[in-house]
Amino acid sequence: MNLTLRIWRQRNAQERGSLVSYEAKDISPDMSFLEMLDVVNERLIAKGEEPVAFDHDCREGICGMCSLVINGLAHGGRRATTTCQLHMRHFKDGDVITVEPWRSRAFPVVRDLVVDRTAFDRVIHAGGFVSSNAGGAPDANALPVPRDDAEKAMDAAACIGCGACVASCPNGSAMLFVAAKVSHLAHLPQGHPERAQRVLGMVHQMDLEGFGNCTNHTECEAVCPKEVSISHIAKMNREFIRASVLEA
Amino acid sequence: MSRFARLCQTSIGAKQVMAVTGLLLFGFVIGHLLGNLLVFAGRDSLNGYAHKLRDLGALLWVVRVVLLVVFLAHVGSALRLWRLNRAARPEPYAVEAHLVTTYAGRTIVMSGLLILAYVVYHLMHFTLGATNPEYLKLMDPKGLPDVYRMMVLGFSNAAVSGVYIVAMILLGFHLSHGLTSFFQTVGLNHPAYNPCFKRVGPVAGVVIAIGYISIPLAVLAGLVK
Ligand code: HEM
Ligand code: FES
């Protein structure tokens, strides 16, 4: 298939970027989106031009490194799909595809389609962990966890921290990411001792990083490659109210 | 107090302010609608009700001040969050696309600001008598302030009715997203109730808009005179 790509090119964080058009000819529908970009890059290199910089690592939908807003939708907007798992068969011959980086004040562009997501790391540093020494693996069922809690914690822990929630939110809010981390640990006994500090600290850091505020558009949930539910945002809201009233 | 003020500055705290004040305003909107609908029960019913409200005296002033504070807190929080949200994405997308967000959700700040403008006009029109000072002098045969006549006179003007109708449609849109949002914001989210939460906003929005709009339509149609 033959495609026209409009790709955001930006040399570095300081310079202004712009959309540049490229013809991508003879693309196999079996390629992933990133493999298609690899082909485009090989041809650019052969012509002596700068290849397009983009983030990726595992290419099997588990690491959270790949990003890209494709035709206005994070990871292309297909259900439960990362960009590395998005296949070209979902596009049509002759399509014009616009590829942009995550847009957020908290995620500055490093180069082309690569953004700096260390804001997420700082949010995690602010409380997204259990600091007690857990020792070796405990005996099974020594610490009972109700099945529903275990399931909810697991669903929240599926978050790979890619940042699609921020990219897709009309307000640039990171609530789904932060909520996944808060909810994951709040559902488990190991997370309880630091429950209040955790939610207050992480929300404080989230605000400091310049993310927006949730107005319940629920776009985040729709694009999340791990289908993390906004029920975790409600859980974080409850955790925040509880911590504000009872502690702090 | 400073701790409370600090909490209201956080993203989630500010959302709690929006939600609680929004719910209180929603309660007011329902109460106000029920009162207004007395226009269909006749002049004496509406004027008698309005008179009882005025008779509350000091209590009425307490309610007014609370409403004003609630309204200002809602608007203040909304504008602050809106400014922060715009700053959160300095470089817009060249291609904008959405999967699930609604029109009412995307325009909630606009509907809110237009409601604010409407409320100012509405108060000048019917409560303060700034636009039509003669309204406050109207008396019915029982010697009570004639709210009924004021409504009929006001809505006989097609332009006044038009503005009112548009404002009430905007209120319907605002509540359609706002009320559904309320539940999620205060943490009420459960698979058993979510379908209900999702529906209650749009349903309340439509019912309230129709309820309010029925009054100018009835006046214009000559059913209430
Ligand atoms: C009679 C007047 C009003 C009523 C009954 C009302 C009601 C509500 C309700 C129930 C909410 C949901 C709160 C939540 O998100 O949890 C809300 C949200 C909101 N309101 Fe209002 N409101 C009114 C006026 C205004 C005004 C004048 C503004 C001015 C800007 C405004 C702006 C907003 C915004 C921006 C939201 C946030 C939406 C969201 O979080 O999804 N509202 N309102
Ligand atoms: S590259 Fe690892 S999730 Fe896409």
XYZ file of C-alpha atoms and ligand atoms in Angstrom:
520
model
C 0.000 0.000 0.000
C 1.032 3.612 -0.619
C 0.559 6.221 2.053
C 1.251 9.881 2.670
C 2.646 10.605 6.113
C 2.607 14.014 7.756
C 5.156 13.679 10.522
C 6.086 16.191 13.211
C 9.772 17.042 12.794
C 11.555 19.034 15.473
C 15.342 19.118 15.814
C 15.457 19.651 19.577
C 13.564 20.964 22.565
C 14.401 24.598 21.793
C 13.656 24.890 18.092
C 10.148 25.047 16.700
C 8.959 22.048 14.749
C 6.544 21.512 11.893
C 4.685 18.789 10.028
C 6.646 17.400 7.067
C 5.103 15.209 4.364
C 6.656 11.903 3.273
C 5.490 9.390 0.701
C 5.578 5.851 2.091
C 5.407 3.511 -0.911
C 5.018 -0.288 -1.028
C 4.119 -0.723 2.625
C 2.964 -4.208 3.605
C -0.357 -4.320 5.487
C 1.258 -6.928 7.758
C 3.748 -4.391 9.129
C 3.211 -2.747 12.474
C 3.085 1.034 12.500
C 6.628 1.161 13.884
C 7.928 -1.260 11.244
C 6.410 1.035 8.638
C 8.307 3.940 10.215
C 11.483 1.797 10.188
C 11.091 1.391 6.427
C 10.537 5.116 5.993
C 13.643 5.791 8.080
C 15.828 3.352 6.110
C 14.857 5.165 2.931
C 15.563 8.548 4.532
C 18.985 7.358 5.654
C 19.714 6.006 2.145
C 18.945 9.481 0.796
C 21.232 11.020 3.396
C 18.406 12.626 5.367
C 17.836 12.564 9.119
C 15.624 9.629 10.185
C 12.504 10.310 12.246
C 13.132 9.863 15.976
C 10.451 7.896 17.842
C 10.335 5.934 21.099
C 10.004 2.158 21.232
C 11.441 -0.814 23.072
C 9.649 -4.144 23.493
C 7.445 -3.842 20.412
C 5.073 -6.333 21.984
C 2.783 -3.968 23.860
C 4.159 -4.410 27.361
C 6.865 -1.822 28.031
C 5.006 1.449 27.480
C 7.789 3.117 25.498
C 6.031 3.594 22.176
C 3.753 6.593 21.830
C 2.538 8.650 18.809
C -0.724 10.463 18.224
C -1.966 9.070 14.911
C -4.677 11.063 13.120
C -5.483 12.781 16.421
C -5.763 9.608 18.500
C -3.162 8.294 20.951
C -1.741 4.933 19.764
C -4.105 5.276 16.791
C -7.208 4.950 18.963
C -7.833 1.208 18.466
C -9.121 -0.628 21.523
C -6.408 -2.054 23.819
C -3.629 -1.417 21.300
C -0.217 0.200 21.612
C 1.341 1.815 18.539
C 3.811 -1.083 18.261
C 0.858 -3.476 18.033
C -1.088 -1.334 15.572
C -0.986 -2.898 12.122
C -1.028 -1.200 8.751
C -3.995 -3.329 7.643
C -6.149 -0.903 9.636
C -5.303 1.822 7.127
C -6.335 2.108 3.506
C -4.193 2.496 0.427
C -3.793 6.199 -0.305
C -4.477 7.323 3.289
C -2.939 10.528 4.592
C -1.732 9.816 8.135
C -0.750 12.590 10.523
C 1.739 11.561 13.207
C 2.350 13.857 16.179
C 4.081 13.504 19.544
C 2.189 13.408 22.860
C 1.221 17.038 23.489
C 1.550 18.103 27.091
C 3.376 20.855 28.912
C 4.656 18.161 31.292
C 6.013 16.056 28.382
C 8.345 18.387 26.448
C 9.391 17.219 22.990
C 13.002 16.010 22.974
C 13.193 15.461 19.222
C 10.623 14.721 16.490
C 8.154 12.290 18.057
C 10.122 11.623 21.248
C 8.887 13.303 24.422
C 10.384 13.404 27.913
C 8.088 11.465 30.241
C 10.182 11.741 33.421
C 7.321 13.760 34.946
C 5.687 10.351 35.483
C 8.780 9.107 37.315
C 8.654 12.087 39.644
C 4.990 11.369 40.372
C 5.960 7.796 41.283
C 8.815 9.097 43.480
C 6.221 11.112 45.382
C 4.590 7.987 46.789
C 3.930 5.297 44.206
C 5.733 2.579 46.150
C 5.673 0.529 49.343
C 8.646 1.442 51.501
C 8.452 -1.283 54.131
C 10.872 -4.128 53.563
C 8.662 -6.978 52.418
C 11.292 -9.686 52.901
C 11.196 -12.943 50.973
C 8.125 -14.265 49.193
C 5.505 -15.021 51.898
C 3.653 -18.326 52.132
C 0.622 -18.425 49.916
C -2.425 -16.969 51.672
C -0.397 -15.891 54.712
C -1.688 -12.405 53.963
C -5.282 -12.805 52.822
C -6.393 -10.543 49.971
C -10.061 -10.737 48.942
C -10.443 -11.913 45.374
C -12.161 -8.722 44.162
C -9.422 -6.573 45.651
C -6.760 -8.721 44.040
C -8.505 -8.405 40.675
C -8.865 -4.635 40.959
C -5.251 -4.220 42.038
C -4.164 -6.355 39.099
C -6.287 -4.361 36.627
C -4.724 -1.128 37.890
C -1.217 -2.628 37.842
C -1.666 -3.340 34.127
C -0.819 0.344 33.469
C 2.415 0.507 31.462
C 2.916 4.236 32.023
C 2.915 5.127 28.330
C 1.149 8.479 28.840
C -1.623 7.944 26.279
C -4.097 9.133 28.935
C -2.356 12.504 29.098
C -2.024 12.711 25.325
C -5.694 11.959 24.704
C -7.203 14.056 27.492
C -8.584 17.351 26.158
C -7.274 18.848 29.417
C -3.900 17.092 29.359
C -4.709 15.436 32.679
C -2.660 12.551 34.084
C -5.432 11.356 36.383
C -5.705 7.866 34.872
C -1.992 7.144 35.266
C -1.823 8.471 38.825
C -5.098 6.772 39.726
C -3.847 3.419 38.439
C -0.850 3.611 40.767
C -2.827 4.884 43.765
C -5.613 2.362 43.290
C -3.242 -0.557 42.725
C -1.543 -0.093 46.102
C -4.672 1.038 47.968
C -6.322 -2.293 47.180
C -3.526 -4.327 48.772
C -2.671 -4.703 52.480
C 0.992 -3.899 51.779
C -0.084 -0.496 50.496
C -2.228 0.469 53.468
C 0.272 1.951 55.940
C 1.276 4.705 53.474
C -2.130 5.094 51.890
C -2.794 8.724 52.865
C 0.704 10.088 52.263
C 0.774 8.296 48.934
C -2.340 9.848 47.423
C -1.632 13.329 48.815
C 1.998 13.224 47.682
C 1.298 11.898 44.210
C -1.561 14.317 43.539
C 0.609 17.192 44.755
C 3.408 16.169 42.393
C 0.947 15.637 39.523
C -0.225 19.229 39.996
C 3.335 20.556 40.215
C 4.262 18.913 36.917
C 1.643 21.005 35.131
C -0.781 18.280 34.078
C -4.385 19.417 33.579
C -7.444 18.514 35.630
C -9.993 15.827 34.951
C -13.417 16.924 33.678
C -14.625 13.393 33.028
C -14.351 13.308 29.247
C -13.205 9.652 29.654
C -11.045 9.822 26.518
C -8.165 8.350 28.576
C -10.015 5.124 29.273
C -10.977 4.822 25.596
C -7.384 4.953 24.317
C -5.633 3.206 27.212
C -3.804 0.237 25.677
C -4.278 -1.668 28.938
C -7.942 -0.648 29.291
C -7.391 0.820 32.740
C -10.847 1.910 33.861
C -11.826 5.359 35.117
C -13.277 3.528 38.128
C -9.698 3.845 39.416
C -10.003 7.634 39.118
C -13.114 7.457 41.294
C -11.121 5.293 43.703
C -8.338 7.887 43.785
C -10.919 10.615 44.417
C -12.204 8.595 47.379
C -8.656 7.995 48.616
C -7.934 11.709 48.331
C -11.077 12.721 50.220
C -10.373 10.122 52.914
C -6.764 11.241 53.305
C -7.741 14.919 53.372
C -10.381 14.445 56.036
C -8.690 11.867 58.224
C -4.999 12.603 57.890
C -2.553 15.136 56.505
C -8.888 26.997 57.480
C -5.603 27.401 55.647
C -5.492 23.623 55.301
C -8.957 23.690 53.761
C -7.899 26.480 51.388
C -4.807 24.464 50.455
C -6.903 21.401 49.665
C -9.238 23.455 47.489
C -6.202 24.477 45.438
C -5.244 20.900 44.551
C -6.656 19.476 41.346
C -8.855 16.938 43.092
C -9.812 19.337 45.890
C -10.914 21.947 43.358
C -12.981 19.287 41.622
C -14.663 18.460 44.929
C -15.571 22.134 45.262
C -17.040 22.058 41.735
C -19.001 18.918 42.483
C -20.450 19.963 45.845
C -21.304 23.494 44.723
C -22.628 22.117 41.434
C -24.966 19.787 43.308
C -26.194 22.634 45.511
C -26.839 24.771 42.427
C -28.647 21.815 40.900
C -30.866 21.688 43.998
C -31.569 25.388 43.607
C -32.392 24.961 39.922
C -34.936 22.223 40.801
C -36.507 24.269 43.589
C -36.686 27.391 41.431
C -38.313 25.389 38.628
C -40.971 23.923 40.922
C -41.757 27.410 42.194
C -41.991 28.848 38.686
C -44.276 26.065 37.509
C -46.884 27.401 39.944
C -47.583 29.890 37.167
C -49.716 27.135 35.650
C -51.718 26.891 38.879
C -52.832 30.492 38.494
C -52.004 33.978 39.661
C -52.888 33.481 43.331
C -50.760 30.346 43.702
C -47.642 31.914 42.237
C -48.023 35.268 43.991
C -48.845 33.569 47.290
C -45.736 31.413 47.003
C -43.558 34.396 46.103
C -44.975 36.279 49.058
C -44.164 33.430 51.430
C -40.576 33.476 50.163
C -40.326 37.229 50.800
C -41.805 36.680 54.258
C -38.879 34.496 55.228
C -37.061 37.753 55.934
C -33.644 37.142 57.454
C -33.707 33.497 56.378
C -34.181 34.558 52.768
C -31.048 36.667 53.049
C -29.113 33.755 54.503
C -30.188 31.606 51.559
C -29.274 34.367 49.100
C -25.815 34.873 50.574
C -25.154 31.109 50.671
C -26.260 30.824 47.032
C -24.011 33.678 46.023
C -21.001 32.165 47.796
C -21.731 28.743 46.289
C -22.114 30.240 42.814
C -18.901 32.255 43.110
C -16.988 29.218 44.401
C -18.281 27.130 41.478
C -17.382 29.750 38.893
C -14.076 30.656 40.554
C -12.961 27.040 40.678
C -14.154 26.467 37.104
C -12.182 29.403 35.728
C -9.042 28.498 37.634
C -9.142 24.882 36.431
C -9.932 26.002 32.897
C -6.868 28.246 32.855
C -4.683 25.399 34.160
C -6.129 22.963 31.627
C -5.371 25.274 28.739
C -1.847 25.795 30.001
C -1.388 22.011 30.213
C -1.309 21.761 26.408
C 0.477 24.814 25.000
C 0.971 23.233 21.545
C -2.346 22.006 20.124
C -2.713 18.926 17.933
C -2.766 19.573 14.187
C -5.437 16.885 13.936
C -8.021 16.828 16.726
C -10.004 13.635 17.182
C -12.080 12.168 19.993
C -13.544 8.770 20.688
C -16.097 9.175 23.447
C -16.276 12.705 24.862
C -19.629 14.433 24.414
C -20.558 17.837 23.022
C -21.925 18.824 26.432
C -18.639 17.785 28.046
C -16.425 19.696 25.632
C -18.484 22.877 25.943
C -19.084 22.819 29.697
C -17.020 25.941 30.379
C -18.758 27.833 27.583
C -22.239 26.777 28.704
C -21.242 27.727 32.247
C -19.995 31.187 31.248
C -23.120 31.871 29.191
C -25.275 30.766 32.131
C -23.314 33.195 34.289
C -24.017 36.029 31.844
C -27.656 35.007 31.737
C -27.961 34.915 35.546
C -26.659 38.493 35.754
C -29.206 39.654 33.189
C -31.984 37.621 34.828
C -31.379 39.201 38.233
C -31.344 42.702 36.715
C -34.545 41.898 34.844
C -36.775 40.288 37.485
C -35.147 40.678 40.906
C -33.413 44.060 40.956
C -35.696 45.767 38.444
C -32.741 47.362 36.704
C -34.048 46.815 33.180
C -37.769 47.167 33.937
C -38.242 49.112 37.203
C -42.039 49.123 36.672
C -42.140 45.319 37.317
C -41.464 45.782 41.027
C -44.451 48.130 41.378
C -46.986 45.631 40.009
C -49.598 44.627 42.616
C -52.345 42.026 42.325
C -55.942 42.577 43.629
C -54.926 41.032 46.979
C -52.212 43.662 47.341
C -49.333 41.209 46.862
C -46.417 41.931 44.505
C -47.633 40.600 41.163
C -44.958 38.116 40.114
C -47.440 36.455 37.787
C -48.034 39.651 35.786
C -44.289 40.268 35.712
C -43.692 36.846 34.155
C -46.442 37.316 31.584
C -45.248 40.811 30.658
C -41.621 39.716 30.522
C -42.201 36.673 28.338
C -44.657 38.414 26.014
C -41.548 39.964 24.532
C -40.303 37.393 22.006
C -36.687 38.535 22.321
C -36.728 38.137 26.112
C -38.302 34.698 25.740
C -35.752 33.737 23.082
C -32.811 34.624 25.297
C -34.420 32.740 28.158
C -35.019 29.647 26.034
C -31.439 29.605 24.757
C -30.120 30.004 28.318
C -32.236 27.111 29.542
C -31.030 24.879 26.706
C -27.473 25.733 27.752
C -28.356 24.877 31.347
C -29.662 21.544 30.107
C -26.381 20.834 28.322
C -24.381 21.937 31.373
C -26.279 19.625 33.693
C -26.228 16.787 31.208
C -22.452 16.541 31.612
C -22.238 18.150 35.047
C -24.579 15.905 36.966
C -23.113 12.711 35.526
C -19.651 14.087 36.310
C -20.672 14.767 39.884
C -20.849 11.079 40.768
C -17.430 10.230 39.346
C -15.829 13.286 40.962
C -17.025 12.443 44.463
C -15.927 8.847 43.906
C -19.283 7.195 43.254
C -18.476 4.594 40.638
C -19.802 1.071 40.730
C -20.686 -1.244 37.836
C -24.173 -1.753 39.269
C -24.971 1.976 39.328
C -22.826 3.392 36.505
C -25.509 3.016 33.807
C -27.853 5.010 36.044
C -25.222 7.708 36.776
C -24.566 7.986 33.056
C -28.223 8.530 32.259
C -29.237 10.793 35.124
C -27.314 13.839 33.794
C -28.801 13.875 30.290
C -32.281 13.027 31.607
C -32.168 15.753 34.263
C -30.799 18.208 31.691
C -33.653 17.567 29.270
C -36.363 17.554 31.944
C -35.130 20.796 33.515
C -34.719 22.573 30.187
C -38.226 21.527 29.067
C -39.689 22.501 32.432
C -38.286 26.032 32.309
C -38.930 26.546 28.605
C -42.577 25.546 28.960
C -43.271 28.849 30.724
C -42.263 31.348 28.002
C -43.793 29.060 25.390
C -47.082 29.018 27.281
C -47.027 32.817 27.563
C -46.190 33.295 23.883
C -48.922 30.801 22.919
C -51.402 32.765 25.010
C -52.089 29.841 27.359
C -50.911 31.862 30.338
C -52.092 35.462 30.330
C -27.193 27.352 37.751
C -25.960 27.293 37.455
C -25.091 26.034 37.470
C -25.365 24.728 37.823
C -26.678 24.157 38.324
C -24.146 23.973 37.654
C -23.992 22.626 37.930
C -22.831 21.916 37.755
C -22.613 20.556 38.169
C -23.608 19.654 38.891
C -21.326 20.234 37.815
C -20.636 18.898 38.032
C -19.467 18.954 38.976
C -18.482 17.840 38.728
O -17.773 17.841 37.743
O -18.405 16.945 39.558
C -20.770 21.364 37.162
C -19.502 21.395 36.615
C -18.942 22.489 36.018
N -19.483 23.752 35.931
Fe -21.313 24.269 36.545
N -23.162 24.809 37.172
C -23.707 26.078 37.064
C -23.069 27.225 36.643
C -21.778 27.261 36.146
C -21.131 28.474 35.742
C -21.700 29.886 35.803
C -19.904 28.108 35.278
C -18.920 29.127 34.756
C -17.821 28.896 34.173
C -19.793 26.652 35.390
C -18.721 25.874 34.999
C -18.581 24.541 35.257
C -17.442 23.748 34.879
C -16.222 24.206 34.098
C -17.659 22.464 35.370
C -16.684 21.312 35.304
C -17.181 20.223 34.466
C -16.559 18.905 34.787
O -15.854 18.752 35.759
O -16.800 17.991 34.014
N -20.951 26.185 35.942
N -21.693 22.404 37.148
S 7.226 -0.604 22.285
Fe 6.810 -1.542 24.214
S 4.710 -1.138 24.397
Fe 5.061 -0.466 22.387
